[in-house]
mmCIF file of C-alpha atoms in Angstrom:
data_model
loop_
_atom_site.group_PDB
_atom_site.id
_atom_site.type_symbol
_atom_site.label_atom_id
_atom_site.label_comp_id
_atom_site.label_asym_id
_atom_site.label_seq_id
_atom_site.Cartn_x
_atom_site.Cartn_y
_atom_site.Cartn_z
ATOM 1 C CA GLY J 208 0.000 0.000 0.000
ATOM 2 C CA GLY J 209 0.963 3.655 -0.149
ATOM 3 C CA ASP J 210 1.613 6.197 2.519
ATOM 4 C CA GLY J 211 -2.133 6.955 2.710
ATOM 5 C CA GLU J 212 -1.690 10.652 3.464
ATOM 6 C CA GLY J 213 -4.999 12.011 4.735
ATOM 7 C CA GLY J 214 -8.113 10.543 3.242
ATOM 8 C CA GLY J 215 -7.381 11.822 -0.229
ATOM 9 C CA GLY J 216 -10.286 14.220 -0.563
ATOM 10 C CA GLU J 217 -11.416 17.655 0.370
ATOM 11 C CA GLY J 218 -10.573 17.192 4.047
ATOM 12 C CA GLY J 219 -7.434 15.128 3.458
ATOM 13 C CA GLY J 220 -4.374 15.470 5.612
ATOM 14 C CA GLY J 221 -4.250 15.999 9.334
ATOM 15 C CA ASP J 222 -3.996 13.460 12.078
ATOM 16 C CA GLY J 223 -7.365 11.790 11.566
ATOM 17 C CA GLY J 224 -9.256 13.918 14.106
ATOM 18 C CA GLY J 225 -12.710 12.830 15.207
ATOM 19 C CA LEU J 226 -15.944 11.991 13.455
ATOM 20 C CA ARG J 227 -16.345 15.538 12.155
ATOM 21 C CA SER J 228 -12.941 15.342 10.516
ATOM 22 C CA LEU J 229 -13.801 11.949 9.045
ATOM 23 C CA LEU J 230 -17.060 13.217 7.579
ATOM 24 C CA SER J 231 -15.435 16.367 6.184
ATOM 25 C CA ASP J 232 -13.105 14.241 4.041
ATOM 26 C CA SER J 233 -14.984 13.308 0.846
ATOM 27 C CA VAL J 234 -12.979 10.130 0.238
ATOM 28 C CA ALA J 235 -13.194 8.927 3.852
ATOM 29 C CA ARG J 236 -16.892 9.807 3.850
ATOM 30 C CA ARG J 237 -17.475 7.626 0.802
ATOM 31 C CA GLY J 238 -15.497 4.793 2.380
ATOM 32 C CA LEU J 239 -17.597 5.145 5.527
ATOM 33 C CA PHE J 240 -20.818 5.077 3.508
ATOM 34 C CA ILE J 241 -19.740 1.852 1.825
ATOM 35 C CA CYS J 242 -18.577 0.190 5.055
ATOM 36 C CA VAL J 243 -21.645 1.165 7.086
ATOM 37 C CA THR J 244 -23.993 0.020 4.313
ATOM 38 C CA CYS J 245 -22.209 -3.345 4.129
ATOM 39 C CA HIS J 246 -22.431 -3.809 7.899
ATOM 40 C CA VAL J 247 -26.094 -2.826 8.115
ATOM 41 C CA CYS J 248 -27.048 -5.069 5.200
ATOM 42 C CA GLN J 249 -25.061 -7.893 6.765
ATOM 43 C CA GLN J 250 -27.469 -7.832 9.703
ATOM 44 C CA PHE J 251 -30.552 -7.039 7.617
ATOM 45 C CA SER J 252 -29.846 -10.171 5.589
ATOM 46 C CA GLY J 253 -31.450 -12.018 8.520
ATOM 47 C CA ILE J 254 -28.459 -14.187 9.335
ATOM 48 C CA ASN J 255 -28.670 -13.870 13.130
ATOM 49 C CA ASN J 256 -32.384 -14.603 13.027
ATOM 50 C CA VAL J 257 -31.570 -17.930 11.392
ATOM 51 C CA PHE J 258 -29.212 -18.777 14.248
ATOM 52 C CA ASN J 259 -31.290 -17.320 17.073
ATOM 53 C CA TYR J 260 -34.837 -18.195 16.009
ATOM 54 C CA SER J 261 -34.527 -21.138 13.606
ATOM 55 C CA THR J 262 -36.077 -23.621 16.026
ATOM 56 C CA ILE J 263 -39.018 -21.304 16.749
ATOM 57 C CA PHE J 264 -39.928 -20.300 13.211
ATOM 58 C CA LEU J 265 -39.341 -23.763 11.720
ATOM 59 C CA THR J 266 -41.479 -25.467 14.358
ATOM 60 C CA SER J 267 -44.221 -22.839 14.109
ATOM 61 C CA ASN J 268 -44.356 -23.384 10.358
ATOM 62 C CA GLY J 269 -44.885 -27.143 10.547
ATOM 63 C CA VAL J 270 -41.333 -28.527 10.372
ATOM 64 C CA ASP J 271 -41.087 -31.626 12.587
ATOM 65 C CA ALA J 272 -38.748 -31.769 15.574
ATOM 66 C CA ALA J 273 -36.345 -34.301 14.028
ATOM 67 C CA THR J 274 -35.824 -32.102 10.963
ATOM 68 C CA VAL J 275 -35.266 -29.051 13.165
ATOM 69 C CA VAL J 276 -32.506 -30.890 15.047
ATOM 70 C CA ILE J 277 -30.844 -31.932 11.784
ATOM 71 C CA ILE J 278 -31.024 -28.357 10.507
ATOM 72 C CA SER J 279 -29.494 -26.987 13.716
ATOM 73 C CA VAL J 280 -26.578 -29.408 13.588
ATOM 74 C CA LEU J 281 -25.855 -29.033 9.870
ATOM 75 C CA MET J 282 -26.251 -25.273 10.040
ATOM 76 C CA ASN J 283 -23.470 -24.978 12.623
ATOM 77 C CA VAL J 284 -21.256 -27.532 10.861
ATOM 78 C CA GLY J 285 -21.727 -25.644 7.613
ATOM 79 C CA ASN J 286 -20.901 -22.362 9.307
ATOM 80 C CA VAL J 287 -17.604 -23.717 10.624
ATOM 81 C CA ALA J 288 -16.717 -25.381 7.300
ATOM 82 C CA ILE J 289 -17.369 -22.286 5.187
ATOM 83 C CA THR J 290 -15.385 -20.132 7.615
ATOM 84 C CA VAL J 291 -12.327 -22.287 6.915
ATOM 85 C CA VAL J 292 -12.952 -22.198 3.163
ATOM 86 C CA SER J 293 -13.594 -18.445 3.090
ATOM 87 C CA VAL J 294 -10.090 -17.741 4.412
ATOM 88 C CA ARG J 295 -8.734 -19.259 1.212
ATOM 89 C CA LEU J 296 -11.376 -17.656 -0.986
ATOM 90 C CA MET J 297 -10.461 -14.192 0.277
ATOM 91 C CA ASP J 298 -7.012 -14.645 -1.275
ATOM 92 C CA LEU J 299 -8.262 -16.143 -4.530
ATOM 93 C CA SER J 300 -11.346 -14.075 -5.353
ATOM 94 C CA GLY J 301 -12.211 -10.393 -5.361
ATOM 95 C CA ARG J 302 -14.264 -8.887 -2.563
ATOM 96 C CA ARG J 303 -17.057 -7.835 -4.932
ATOM 97 C CA SER J 304 -17.345 -11.332 -6.426
ATOM 98 C CA LEU J 305 -17.571 -12.914 -2.987
ATOM 99 C CA LEU J 306 -20.256 -10.452 -1.922
ATOM 100 C CA LEU J 307 -22.271 -11.043 -5.095
ATOM 101 C CA VAL J 308 -22.001 -14.841 -4.856
ATOM 102 C CA SER J 309 -23.067 -14.555 -1.235
ATOM 103 C CA CYS J 310 -26.105 -12.430 -2.131
ATOM 104 C CA VAL J 311 -27.235 -14.772 -4.913
ATOM 105 C CA GLY J 312 -26.873 -17.848 -2.699
ATOM 106 C CA MET J 313 -28.736 -16.252 0.207
ATOM 107 C CA ALA J 314 -31.579 -14.989 -1.998
ATOM 108 C CA LEU J 315 -32.055 -18.385 -3.645
ATOM 109 C CA SER J 316 -31.884 -20.137 -0.279
ATOM 110 C CA THR J 317 -34.530 -17.797 1.125
ATOM 111 C CA VAL J 318 -36.880 -18.513 -1.787
ATOM 112 C CA ALA J 319 -36.299 -22.253 -1.315
ATOM 113 C CA LEU J 320 -36.943 -22.008 2.433
ATOM 114 C CA THR J 321 -40.143 -20.048 1.857
ATOM 115 C CA SER J 322 -41.310 -22.699 -0.614
ATOM 116 C CA SER J 323 -40.655 -25.510 1.848
ATOM 117 C CA LEU J 324 -42.429 -23.720 4.701
ATOM 118 C CA SER J 325 -45.394 -22.832 2.474
ATOM 119 C CA CYS J 326 -46.006 -26.442 1.427
ATOM 120 C CA PRO J 327 -45.849 -28.601 4.570
ATOM 121 C CA GLY J 328 -46.593 -32.299 4.466
ATOM 122 C CA HIS J 329 -44.858 -33.161 1.202
ATOM 123 C CA GLY J 330 -41.936 -35.545 0.992
ATOM 124 C CA TRP J 331 -39.646 -32.873 -0.412
ATOM 125 C CA THR J 332 -40.332 -30.153 2.157
ATOM 126 C CA ALA J 333 -38.042 -31.433 4.930
ATOM 127 C CA PRO J 334 -34.993 -32.019 2.671
ATOM 128 C CA LEU J 335 -35.560 -28.649 1.002
ATOM 129 C CA ALA J 336 -35.837 -26.891 4.371
ATOM 130 C CA ILE J 337 -32.576 -28.490 5.496
ATOM 131 C CA ALA J 338 -30.755 -27.622 2.262
ATOM 132 C CA SER J 339 -32.059 -24.069 2.161
ATOM 133 C CA VAL J 340 -31.101 -23.157 5.746
ATOM 134 C CA VAL J 341 -27.650 -24.723 5.425
ATOM 135 C CA GLY J 342 -27.241 -23.074 2.022
ATOM 136 C CA PHE J 343 -28.245 -19.716 3.489
ATOM 137 C CA VAL J 344 -25.663 -19.947 6.265
ATOM 138 C CA MET J 345 -22.881 -21.133 3.975
ATOM 139 C CA SER J 346 -23.659 -18.477 1.356
ATOM 140 C CA PHE J 347 -23.418 -15.863 4.087
ATOM 141 C CA GLY J 348 -20.049 -17.222 5.173
ATOM 142 C CA VAL J 349 -18.623 -16.913 1.658
ATOM 143 C CA GLY J 350 -18.829 -13.136 1.447
ATOM 144 C CA LEU J 351 -21.376 -11.143 3.411
ATOM 145 C CA GLY J 352 -20.012 -12.548 6.665
ATOM 146 C CA PRO J 353 -16.278 -11.764 6.423
ATOM 147 C CA VAL J 354 -15.968 -9.044 3.775
ATOM 148 C CA PRO J 355 -17.649 -6.141 5.647
ATOM 149 C CA TRP J 356 -15.156 -6.618 8.508
ATOM 150 C CA LEU J 357 -12.256 -6.546 6.079
ATOM 151 C CA LEU J 358 -13.275 -3.471 4.082
ATOM 152 C CA PRO J 359 -12.411 -0.700 6.601
ATOM 153 C CA ALA J 360 -8.735 -1.675 6.479
ATOM 154 C CA GLU J 361 -8.883 -1.387 2.683
ATOM 155 C CA LEU J 362 -11.030 1.732 2.218
ATOM 156 C CA PHE J 363 -9.575 4.107 4.814
ATOM 157 C CA ALA J 364 -6.195 5.763 5.035
ATOM 158 C CA PRO J 365 -4.241 4.671 8.135
ATOM 159 C CA ASP J 366 -5.137 7.810 10.098
ATOM 160 C CA ARG J 367 -8.855 7.258 9.394
ATOM 161 C CA CYS J 368 -9.005 3.466 9.725
ATOM 162 C CA ALA J 369 -9.545 3.068 13.485
ATOM 163 C CA LEU J 370 -12.444 5.512 13.641
ATOM 164 C CA GLY J 371 -13.951 4.279 10.382
ATOM 165 C CA ALA J 372 -13.830 0.681 11.594
ATOM 166 C CA SER J 373 -15.357 1.661 14.958
ATOM 167 C CA VAL J 374 -18.275 3.509 13.369
ATOM 168 C CA SER J 375 -18.851 0.609 10.980
ATOM 169 C CA ALA J 376 -18.841 -1.927 13.830
ATOM 170 C CA GLY J 377 -21.216 0.262 15.839
ATOM 171 C CA SER J 378 -23.669 0.348 12.926
ATOM 172 C CA ASN J 379 -23.465 -3.440 12.760
ATOM 173 C CA TRP J 380 -24.495 -3.834 16.401
ATOM 174 C CA MET J 381 -27.305 -1.301 16.077
ATOM 175 C CA ALA J 382 -28.649 -3.089 13.007
ATOM 176 C CA ASN J 383 -28.356 -6.395 14.862
ATOM 177 C CA PHE J 384 -30.486 -5.004 17.688
ATOM 178 C CA VAL J 385 -33.145 -3.634 15.318
ATOM 179 C CA VAL J 386 -33.449 -6.867 13.347
ATOM 180 C CA GLY J 387 -33.531 -8.969 16.508
ATOM 181 C CA GLN J 388 -36.391 -6.908 17.921
ATOM 182 C CA ALA J 389 -38.333 -6.891 14.670
ATOM 183 C CA PHE J 390 -38.103 -10.548 13.701
ATOM 184 C CA MET J 391 -40.714 -12.161 15.950
ATOM 185 C CA PRO J 392 -43.452 -9.613 15.084
ATOM 186 C CA LEU J 393 -42.455 -10.058 11.435
ATOM 187 C CA SER J 394 -42.589 -13.844 11.766
ATOM 188 C CA ASN J 395 -46.006 -13.710 13.423
ATOM 189 C CA ALA J 396 -47.335 -11.463 10.678
ATOM 190 C CA LEU J 397 -45.837 -13.123 7.603
ATOM 191 C CA LYS J 398 -45.663 -16.751 8.816
ATOM 192 C CA SER J 399 -43.881 -18.860 6.178
ATOM 193 C CA ALA J 400 -42.905 -15.759 4.201
ATOM 194 C CA CYS J 401 -41.091 -14.155 7.148
ATOM 195 C CA PHE J 402 -37.701 -14.306 5.408
ATOM 196 C CA LEU J 403 -38.774 -12.752 2.116
ATOM 197 C CA PRO J 404 -38.155 -9.159 3.328
ATOM 198 C CA PHE J 405 -34.564 -10.176 4.042
ATOM 199 C CA ALA J 406 -34.269 -11.559 0.511
ATOM 200 C CA VAL J 407 -35.366 -8.162 -0.795
ATOM 201 C CA VAL J 408 -32.602 -6.521 1.275
ATOM 202 C CA VAL J 409 -30.025 -8.975 -0.068
ATOM 203 C CA CYS J 410 -31.094 -8.325 -3.668
ATOM 204 C CA GLY J 411 -30.921 -4.576 -3.116
ATOM 205 C CA PHE J 412 -27.498 -4.979 -1.547
ATOM 206 C CA ALA J 413 -26.300 -6.902 -4.613
ATOM 207 C CA VAL J 414 -27.212 -3.869 -6.720
ATOM 208 C CA PHE J 415 -25.368 -1.623 -4.275
ATOM 209 C CA VAL J 416 -22.263 -3.814 -4.472
ATOM 210 C CA THR J 417 -22.328 -3.787 -8.272
ATOM 211 C CA ARG J 418 -22.659 -0.025 -8.473
ATOM 212 C CA THR J 419 -20.738 1.239 -5.454
ATOM 213 C CA VAL J 420 -18.291 -1.155 -3.791
ATOM 214 C CA PRO J 421 -14.821 -0.962 -5.383
ATOM 215 C CA GLU J 422 -12.765 -4.062 -6.013
ATOM 216 C CA THR J 423 -9.796 -3.942 -3.645
ATOM 217 C CA LYS J 424 -8.052 -7.248 -4.337
ATOM 218 C CA GLY J 425 -4.524 -6.768 -5.644
ATOM 219 C CA LYS J 426 -4.592 -2.974 -5.313
ATOM 220 C CA SER J 427 -2.533 -0.662 -3.154
ATOM 221 C CA LEU J 428 -4.189 1.700 -0.704
ATOM 222 C CA ASP J 429 -3.242 4.629 -2.935
ATOM 223 C CA GLN J 430 -5.029 3.046 -5.888
ATOM 224 C CA ILE J 431 -8.159 2.350 -3.858
ATOM 225 C CA LEU J 432 -8.309 5.882 -2.435
ATOM 226 C CA PHE J 433 -7.783 7.301 -5.912
ATOM 227 C CA GLU J 434 -10.737 5.290 -7.216
ATOM 228 C CA LEU J 435 -12.926 6.410 -4.323
ATOM 229 C CA SER J 436 -11.990 10.025 -5.027
ATOM 230 C CA ALA J 437 -13.362 9.732 -8.549
ATOM 231 C CA HIS J 438 -16.865 9.188 -7.138
ATOM 232 C CA THR J 439 -17.277 12.125 -4.806
ATOM 233 C CA PRO J 440 -20.785 13.452 -4.043
ATOM 234 C CA GLN J 441 -20.167 16.293 -6.513
ATOM 235 C CA GLY J 442 -20.400 13.705 -9.241
ATOM 236 C CA ARG J 443 -17.048 14.548 -10.801
ATOM 237 C CA PRO J 444 -13.531 13.312 -10.239
ATOM 238 C CA THR J 445 -11.544 15.151 -7.606
ATOM 239 C CA VAL J 446 -8.181 16.350 -8.884
ATOM 240 C CA LEU J 447 -5.770 14.011 -7.152
ATOM 241 C CA ARG J 448 -2.402 12.474 -7.673
ATOM 242 C CA LYS J 449 -2.132 9.309 -9.682
ATOM 243 C CA PRO J 450 -1.615 6.210 -7.559
ATOM 244 C CA GLY J 451 1.918 6.211 -6.237
ATOM 245 C CA GLY J 452 2.390 9.963 -6.647
ATOM 246 C CA ARG J 453 1.532 12.864 -4.366
ATOM 247 C CA PHE J 454 -1.504 15.100 -4.129
#
């Protein structure tokens, strides 16, 4: 990476300052917008509701106790397995690709889960419920799980990174609280379709990733900051050094 002087934008330079300084820097502000959005959407994907409430919503939607136990076991095994695999994938694939693969897998798994919960009593519903929940968890672990935690180190200059990462993590916990409080009323209202709103969030996030999240794999910090600077809120490139040079 480069020397990462300032944030590279209008408020670049300085010693990092506080939140006001972070927000006054157009490049750091864009990095923060991307990181916070990724963290919020991570929680609004519904992942923690799968872990925390799977037994309740599966049982209440007609899934038998034996299937629920199988789902719980395989879900946790799958989570551990994909965590090991994702470490390798982070080195082989780009961040954007991992996020997009994750979104597609989670959306398809949600549709499959909704189908299985909407048609109880058939021979295919239990296997589909098992596959869809495990697929949801593993798809999450491919990209939407690890990548948001990695991005602050790649989108902020060194003097902005600690604060940017802290704000991003704080947004994650706030989103986690909101989703946790909202899920049971949502489940009671929508029944078997209770995960469809999360699928909508995941699909919207895929669009956001395609249009907004820069690819960081194989790039220096200078290159990444330069790319962020070309998408300032003014809608025009900021006049900056080329990667490797000076402002």
